[in-house]
Tab-separated table of C-alpha atoms in Angstrom:
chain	number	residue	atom	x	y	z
A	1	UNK	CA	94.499	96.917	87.288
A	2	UNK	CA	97.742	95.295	85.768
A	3	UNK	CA	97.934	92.528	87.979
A	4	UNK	CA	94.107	90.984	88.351
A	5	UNK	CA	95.542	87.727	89.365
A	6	UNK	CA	95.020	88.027	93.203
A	7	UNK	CA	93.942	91.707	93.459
A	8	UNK	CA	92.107	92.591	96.415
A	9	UNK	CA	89.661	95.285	97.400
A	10	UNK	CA	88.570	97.046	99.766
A	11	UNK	CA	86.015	99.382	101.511
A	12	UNK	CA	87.993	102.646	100.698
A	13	UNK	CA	86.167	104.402	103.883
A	14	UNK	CA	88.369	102.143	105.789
A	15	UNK	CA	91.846	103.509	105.003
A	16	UNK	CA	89.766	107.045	105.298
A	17	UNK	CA	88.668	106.198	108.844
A	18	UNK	CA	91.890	104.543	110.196
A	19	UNK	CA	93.757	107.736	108.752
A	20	UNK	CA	91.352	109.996	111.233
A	21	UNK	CA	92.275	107.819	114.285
A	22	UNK	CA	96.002	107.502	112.970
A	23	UNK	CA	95.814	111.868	112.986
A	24	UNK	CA	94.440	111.037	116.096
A	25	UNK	CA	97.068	109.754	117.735
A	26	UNK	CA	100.248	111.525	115.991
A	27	UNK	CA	98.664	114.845	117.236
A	28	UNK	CA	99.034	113.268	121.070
A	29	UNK	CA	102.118	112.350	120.118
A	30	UNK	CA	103.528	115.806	119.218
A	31	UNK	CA	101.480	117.309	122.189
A	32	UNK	CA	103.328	114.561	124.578
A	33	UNK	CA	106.540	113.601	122.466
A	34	UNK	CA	109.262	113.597	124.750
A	35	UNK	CA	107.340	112.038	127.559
A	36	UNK	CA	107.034	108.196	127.689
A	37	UNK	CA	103.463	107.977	127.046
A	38	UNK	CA	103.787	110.156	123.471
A	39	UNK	CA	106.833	108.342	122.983
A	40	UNK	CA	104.867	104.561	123.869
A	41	UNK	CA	101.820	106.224	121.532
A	42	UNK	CA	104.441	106.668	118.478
A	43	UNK	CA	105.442	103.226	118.889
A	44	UNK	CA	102.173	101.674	118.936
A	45	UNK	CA	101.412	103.447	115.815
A	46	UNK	CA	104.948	102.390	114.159
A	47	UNK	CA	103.317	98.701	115.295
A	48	UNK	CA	100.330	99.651	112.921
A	49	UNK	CA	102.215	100.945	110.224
A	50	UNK	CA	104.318	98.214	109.917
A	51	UNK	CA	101.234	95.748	110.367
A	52	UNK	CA	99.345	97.668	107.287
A	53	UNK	CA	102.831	97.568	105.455
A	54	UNK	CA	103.177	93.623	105.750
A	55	UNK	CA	98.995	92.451	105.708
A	56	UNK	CA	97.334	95.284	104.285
A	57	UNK	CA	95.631	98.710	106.119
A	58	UNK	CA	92.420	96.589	106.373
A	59	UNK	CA	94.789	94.021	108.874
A	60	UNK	CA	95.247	97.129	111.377
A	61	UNK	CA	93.556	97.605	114.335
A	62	UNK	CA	91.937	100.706	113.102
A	63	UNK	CA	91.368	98.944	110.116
A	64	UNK	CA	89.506	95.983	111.734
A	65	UNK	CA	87.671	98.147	114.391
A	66	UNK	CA	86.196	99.849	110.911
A	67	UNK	CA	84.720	96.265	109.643
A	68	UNK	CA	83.339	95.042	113.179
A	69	UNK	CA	81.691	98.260	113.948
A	70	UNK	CA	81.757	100.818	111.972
A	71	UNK	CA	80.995	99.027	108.223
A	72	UNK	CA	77.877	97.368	109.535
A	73	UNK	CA	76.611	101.015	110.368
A	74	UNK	CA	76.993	102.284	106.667
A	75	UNK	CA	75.816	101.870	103.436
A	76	UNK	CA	77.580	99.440	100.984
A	77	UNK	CA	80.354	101.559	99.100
A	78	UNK	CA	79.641	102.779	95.704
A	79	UNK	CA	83.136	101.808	94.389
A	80	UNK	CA	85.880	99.292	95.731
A	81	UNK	CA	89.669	100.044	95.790
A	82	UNK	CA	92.483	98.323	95.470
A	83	UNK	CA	94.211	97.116	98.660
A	84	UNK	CA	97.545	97.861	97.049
A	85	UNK	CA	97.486	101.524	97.371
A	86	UNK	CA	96.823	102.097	101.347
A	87	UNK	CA	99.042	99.309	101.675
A	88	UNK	CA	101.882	101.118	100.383
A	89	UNK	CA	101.125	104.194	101.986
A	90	UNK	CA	101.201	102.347	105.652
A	91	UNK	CA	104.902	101.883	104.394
A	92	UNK	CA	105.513	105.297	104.082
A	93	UNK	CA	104.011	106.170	107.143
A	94	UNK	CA	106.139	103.404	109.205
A	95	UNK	CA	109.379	105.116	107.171
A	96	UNK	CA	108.469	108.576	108.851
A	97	UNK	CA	107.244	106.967	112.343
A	98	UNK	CA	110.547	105.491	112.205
A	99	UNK	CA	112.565	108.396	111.897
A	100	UNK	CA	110.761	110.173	114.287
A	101	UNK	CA	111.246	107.054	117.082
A	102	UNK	CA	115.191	107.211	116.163
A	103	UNK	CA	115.094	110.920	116.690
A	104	UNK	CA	113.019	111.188	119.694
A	105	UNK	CA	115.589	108.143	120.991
A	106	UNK	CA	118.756	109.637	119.922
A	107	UNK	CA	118.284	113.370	121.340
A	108	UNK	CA	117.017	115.124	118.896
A	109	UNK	CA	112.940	115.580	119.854
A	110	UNK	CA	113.206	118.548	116.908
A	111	UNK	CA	113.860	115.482	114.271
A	112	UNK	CA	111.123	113.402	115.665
A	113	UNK	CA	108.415	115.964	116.082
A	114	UNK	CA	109.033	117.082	112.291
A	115	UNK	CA	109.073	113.225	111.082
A	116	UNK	CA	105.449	113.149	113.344
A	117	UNK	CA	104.605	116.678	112.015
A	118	UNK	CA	105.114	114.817	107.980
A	119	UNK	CA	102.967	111.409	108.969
A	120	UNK	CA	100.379	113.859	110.712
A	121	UNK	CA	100.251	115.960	107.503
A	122	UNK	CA	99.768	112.828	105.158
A	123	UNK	CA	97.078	111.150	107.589
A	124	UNK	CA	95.570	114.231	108.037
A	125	UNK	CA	94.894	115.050	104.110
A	126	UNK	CA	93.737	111.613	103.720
A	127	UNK	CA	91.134	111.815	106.522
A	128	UNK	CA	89.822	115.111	105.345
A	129	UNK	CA	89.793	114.642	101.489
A	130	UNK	CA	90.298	110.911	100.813
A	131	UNK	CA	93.989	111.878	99.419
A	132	UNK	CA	96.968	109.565	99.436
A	133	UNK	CA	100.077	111.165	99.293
A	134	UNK	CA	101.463	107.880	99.636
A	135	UNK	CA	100.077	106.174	96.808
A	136	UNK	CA	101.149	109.478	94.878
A	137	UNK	CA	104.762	109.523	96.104
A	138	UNK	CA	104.825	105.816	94.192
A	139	UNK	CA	105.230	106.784	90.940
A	140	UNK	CA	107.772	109.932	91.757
A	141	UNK	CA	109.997	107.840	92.987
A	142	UNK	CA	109.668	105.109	90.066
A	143	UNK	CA	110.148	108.049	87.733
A	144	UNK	CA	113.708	108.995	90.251
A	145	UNK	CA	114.969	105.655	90.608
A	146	UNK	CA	114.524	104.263	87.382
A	147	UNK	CA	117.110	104.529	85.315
A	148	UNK	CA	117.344	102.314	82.860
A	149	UNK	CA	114.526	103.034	80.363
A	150	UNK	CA	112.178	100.496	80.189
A	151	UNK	CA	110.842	98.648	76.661
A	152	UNK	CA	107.572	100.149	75.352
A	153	UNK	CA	106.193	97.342	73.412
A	154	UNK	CA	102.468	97.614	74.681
A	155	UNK	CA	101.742	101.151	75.302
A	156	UNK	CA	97.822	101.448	74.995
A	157	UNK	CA	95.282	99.125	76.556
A	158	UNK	CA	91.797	99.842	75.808
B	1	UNK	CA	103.908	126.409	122.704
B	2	UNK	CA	106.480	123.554	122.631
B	3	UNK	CA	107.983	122.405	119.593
B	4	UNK	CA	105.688	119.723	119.457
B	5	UNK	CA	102.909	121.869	119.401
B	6	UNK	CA	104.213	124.172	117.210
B	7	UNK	CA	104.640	121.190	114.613
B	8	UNK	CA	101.433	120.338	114.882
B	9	UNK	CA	99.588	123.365	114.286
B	10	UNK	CA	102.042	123.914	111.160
B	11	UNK	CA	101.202	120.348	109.991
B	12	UNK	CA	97.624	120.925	110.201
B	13	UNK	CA	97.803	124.349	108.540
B	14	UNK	CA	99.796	123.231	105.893
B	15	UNK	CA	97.786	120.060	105.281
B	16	UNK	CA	94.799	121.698	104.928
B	17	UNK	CA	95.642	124.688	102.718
B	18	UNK	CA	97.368	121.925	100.355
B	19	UNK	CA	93.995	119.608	100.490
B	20	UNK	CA	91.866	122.950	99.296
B	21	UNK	CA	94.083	124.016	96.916
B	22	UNK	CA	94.644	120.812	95.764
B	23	UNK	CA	90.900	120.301	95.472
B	24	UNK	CA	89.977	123.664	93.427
B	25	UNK	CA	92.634	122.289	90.662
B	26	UNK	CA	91.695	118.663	90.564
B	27	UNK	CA	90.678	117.232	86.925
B	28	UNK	CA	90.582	120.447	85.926
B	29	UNK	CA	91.784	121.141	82.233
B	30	UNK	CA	94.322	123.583	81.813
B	31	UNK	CA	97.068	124.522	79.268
B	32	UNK	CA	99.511	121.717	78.181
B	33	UNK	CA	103.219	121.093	79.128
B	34	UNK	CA	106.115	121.130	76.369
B	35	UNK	CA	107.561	117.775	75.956
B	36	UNK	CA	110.927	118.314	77.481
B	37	UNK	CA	114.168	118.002	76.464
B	38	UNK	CA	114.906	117.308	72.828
B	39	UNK	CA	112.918	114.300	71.047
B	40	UNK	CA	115.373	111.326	71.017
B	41	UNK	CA	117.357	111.667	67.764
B	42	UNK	CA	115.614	109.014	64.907
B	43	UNK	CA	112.983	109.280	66.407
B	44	UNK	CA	109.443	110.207	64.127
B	45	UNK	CA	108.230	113.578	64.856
B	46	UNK	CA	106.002	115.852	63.045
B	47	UNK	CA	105.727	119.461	62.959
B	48	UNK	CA	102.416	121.517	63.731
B	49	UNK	CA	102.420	125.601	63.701
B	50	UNK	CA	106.422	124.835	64.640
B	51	UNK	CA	105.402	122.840	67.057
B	52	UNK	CA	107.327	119.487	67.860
B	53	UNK	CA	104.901	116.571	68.179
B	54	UNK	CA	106.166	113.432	69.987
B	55	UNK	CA	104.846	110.172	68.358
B	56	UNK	CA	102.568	108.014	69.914
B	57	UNK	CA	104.332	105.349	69.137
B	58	UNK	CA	101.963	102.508	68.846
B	59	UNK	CA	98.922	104.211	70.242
B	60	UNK	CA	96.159	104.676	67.680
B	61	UNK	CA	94.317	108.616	67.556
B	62	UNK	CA	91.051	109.182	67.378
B	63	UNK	CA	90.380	110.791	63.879
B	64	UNK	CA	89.092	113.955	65.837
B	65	UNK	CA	90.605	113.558	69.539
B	66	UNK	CA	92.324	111.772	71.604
B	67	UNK	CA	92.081	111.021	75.304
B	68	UNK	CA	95.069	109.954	76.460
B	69	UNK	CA	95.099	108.725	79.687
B	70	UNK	CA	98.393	107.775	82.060
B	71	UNK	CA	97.481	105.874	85.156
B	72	UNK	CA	99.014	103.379	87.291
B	73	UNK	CA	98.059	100.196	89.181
B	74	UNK	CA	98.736	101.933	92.547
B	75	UNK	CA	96.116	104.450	91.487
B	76	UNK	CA	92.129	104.667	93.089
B	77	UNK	CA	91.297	107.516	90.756
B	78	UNK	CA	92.361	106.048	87.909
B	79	UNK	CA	89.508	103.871	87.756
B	80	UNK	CA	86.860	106.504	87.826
B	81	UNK	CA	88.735	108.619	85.484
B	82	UNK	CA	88.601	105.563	82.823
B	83	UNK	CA	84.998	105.376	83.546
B	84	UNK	CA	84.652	109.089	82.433
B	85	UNK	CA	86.769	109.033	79.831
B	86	UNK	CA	85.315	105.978	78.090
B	87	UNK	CA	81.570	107.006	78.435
B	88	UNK	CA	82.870	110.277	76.915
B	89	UNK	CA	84.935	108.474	73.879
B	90	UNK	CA	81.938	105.627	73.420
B	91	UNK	CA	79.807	109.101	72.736
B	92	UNK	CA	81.264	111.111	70.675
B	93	UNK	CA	82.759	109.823	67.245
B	94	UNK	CA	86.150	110.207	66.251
B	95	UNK	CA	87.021	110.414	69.893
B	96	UNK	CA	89.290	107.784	71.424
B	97	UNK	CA	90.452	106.922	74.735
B	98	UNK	CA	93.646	105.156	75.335
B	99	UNK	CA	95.279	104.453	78.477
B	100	UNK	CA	98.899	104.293	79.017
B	101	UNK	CA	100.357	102.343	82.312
B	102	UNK	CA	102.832	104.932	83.719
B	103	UNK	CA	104.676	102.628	85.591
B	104	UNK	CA	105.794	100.703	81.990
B	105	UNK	CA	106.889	104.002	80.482
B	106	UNK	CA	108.395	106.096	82.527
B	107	UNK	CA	110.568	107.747	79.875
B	108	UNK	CA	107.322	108.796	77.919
B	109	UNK	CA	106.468	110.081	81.374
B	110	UNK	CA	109.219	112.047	82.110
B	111	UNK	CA	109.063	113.588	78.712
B	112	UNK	CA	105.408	114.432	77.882
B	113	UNK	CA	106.313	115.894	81.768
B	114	UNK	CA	103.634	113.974	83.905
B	115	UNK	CA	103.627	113.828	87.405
B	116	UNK	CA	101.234	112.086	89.128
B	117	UNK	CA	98.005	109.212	87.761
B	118	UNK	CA	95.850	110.367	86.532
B	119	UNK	CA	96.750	113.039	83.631
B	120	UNK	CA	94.098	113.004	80.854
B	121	UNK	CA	95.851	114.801	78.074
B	122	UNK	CA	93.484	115.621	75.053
B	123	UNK	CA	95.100	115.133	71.754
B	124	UNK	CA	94.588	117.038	68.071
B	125	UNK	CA	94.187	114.360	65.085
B	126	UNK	CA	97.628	114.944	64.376
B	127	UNK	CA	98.697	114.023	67.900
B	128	UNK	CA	99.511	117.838	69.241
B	129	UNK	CA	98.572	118.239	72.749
B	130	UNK	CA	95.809	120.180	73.336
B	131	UNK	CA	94.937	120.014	76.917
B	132	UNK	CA	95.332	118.446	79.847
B	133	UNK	CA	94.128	117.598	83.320
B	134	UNK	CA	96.099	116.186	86.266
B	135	UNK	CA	93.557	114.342	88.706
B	136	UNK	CA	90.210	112.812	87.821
B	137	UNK	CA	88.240	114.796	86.178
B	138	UNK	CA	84.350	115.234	86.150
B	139	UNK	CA	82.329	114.049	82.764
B	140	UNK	CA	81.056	117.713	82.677
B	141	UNK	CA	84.450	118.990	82.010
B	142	UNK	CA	86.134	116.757	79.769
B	143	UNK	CA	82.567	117.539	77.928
B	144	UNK	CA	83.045	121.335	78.212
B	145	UNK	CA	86.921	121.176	77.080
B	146	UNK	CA	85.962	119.299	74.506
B	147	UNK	CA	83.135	121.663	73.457
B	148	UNK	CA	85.502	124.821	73.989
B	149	UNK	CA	88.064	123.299	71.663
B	150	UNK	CA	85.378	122.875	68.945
B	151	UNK	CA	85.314	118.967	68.825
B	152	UNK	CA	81.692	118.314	69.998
């Protein structure tokens, strides 16, 4: 890790499970959308996302239903991850729950049943094969934005 | 079907068939990737079999190989991948692995053309790609590449 200063980790089976749950509930949404209980469901969510985004996924509810009951259930983890990843990817997934609230809201249920369809797609894979298109999408769009190129003074570590 | 529903079952198709396929290729060595574009004028290169050779600038080769390894903080993988690697490198003499932070060198990113942490390229003693593998791979194939390409 770059920064160890204040690094935290986590059970990575958390994310994993909250993901199922969050697939969960964006597939209700999609099935209910433009009815006020899929549309109350997709807010909720957007509530999680943007908790995960600001404290972490392990903050969530799904993520603290997964440490009061289903943690104690398990084996310890063979490996730890860094909080930092999911974190980022709750981001992502409040960007697309977003979208789809402003579509659903201004009229256009086509708009917010694709932004679902996206979130649902990215929950999904990480449910099923522990992969984070989130975490992925991070350095893409470091390598798009950035333009200026950056100093290379201390390329290897070992 | 509504649209809703229709989304759904698309999104579910689509996320499945991209976590299989995406699966069967994982840390799995295949061919290399020219360095794009044109080196940077000034800059260092050498020539293999015609082949332009970007400098590592500042990174030391192994005498026989090179594991070169891009990964980023924001990166689970990564960690098990240096694991690998550095068992495999501690093993085998003349073998190095180095680890370059993505996020710090993004133009050495875009040109050695890698997309996503983490790519294990395996480099030639004269710093020629050889190899590579995007996604963690297992010890038993870095091994076997290794093997295939005669440096076991």
């Amino acid at each position: 890790m770059s920064g160890t200063q204040h690094t935290q980790h986590i059970d990575p089976r958390g994310p994993q499970f909250a993901a199922s749950l969050t697939t969960a509930v964006l597939a209700a949404v999609l099935l209910l959308a433009p009815s006020p209980v899929g549309i109350a469901l997709l807010a909720a969510q957007a509530v999680f996302f943007l908790i995960g985004a600001l404290l972490g996924a392990q903050r969530t509810p799904w993520g603290v239903l997964f440490k009061r009951f289903v943690r104690p259930r398990l084996a310890p983890p063979t490996h730890w991850e860094d909080a930092r990843p999911p974190r980022f990817a709750q981001g992502v997934g409040l960007a697309f729950a977003v979208v789809a609230l402003t579509g659903y809201a201004a009229g256009a249920p086509a708009v917010g049943a694709v932004a679902t369809g996206f979130a649902l797609a990215a929950a999904l894979l990480n449910a099923a094969f522990g992969l984070c298109l989130g975490c992925e999408l991070y350095l893409t769009v470091k390598k798009l934005t950035a333009r200026v190129s950056t100093p290379e003074p201390e390329p290897a570590r070992t | 079907m509504t649209t809703g529903a229709w989304v759904l079952l698309i999104a579910v198709v689509a996320a499945v068939a991209f976590g299989l396929w995406r699966a069967a290729r994982d840390g799995r060595f295949r061919g290399t990737h020219k360095v794009a574009g044109a080196l940077d004028e000034g800059e260092v290169s050498a020539k293999a079999g015609g082949r332009q050779i970007p400098v590592w600038e500042g990174i030391e080769l192994g005498e026989r190989a090179t594991l070169l390894q891009f990964s980023s903080a924001f990166c689970a993988p990564c960690r098990a991948t240096r694991v690998v690697l550095a068992e495999v490198a501690s093993g085998l003499p003349g073998v190095v692995h180095q680890e370059i932070d993505a996020e710090h060198h993004l133009d050495l990113v875009r040109r050695v053309g890698v997309s996503r942490t983490p790519t294990t390229l395996i480099l030639g003693p004269d710093g020629a790609e050889l190899t590579r593998a995007v996604g963690a791979p297992r010890k038993a194939l870095v091994l076997e590449s290794l093997n295939a390409l005669g440096i076991t």
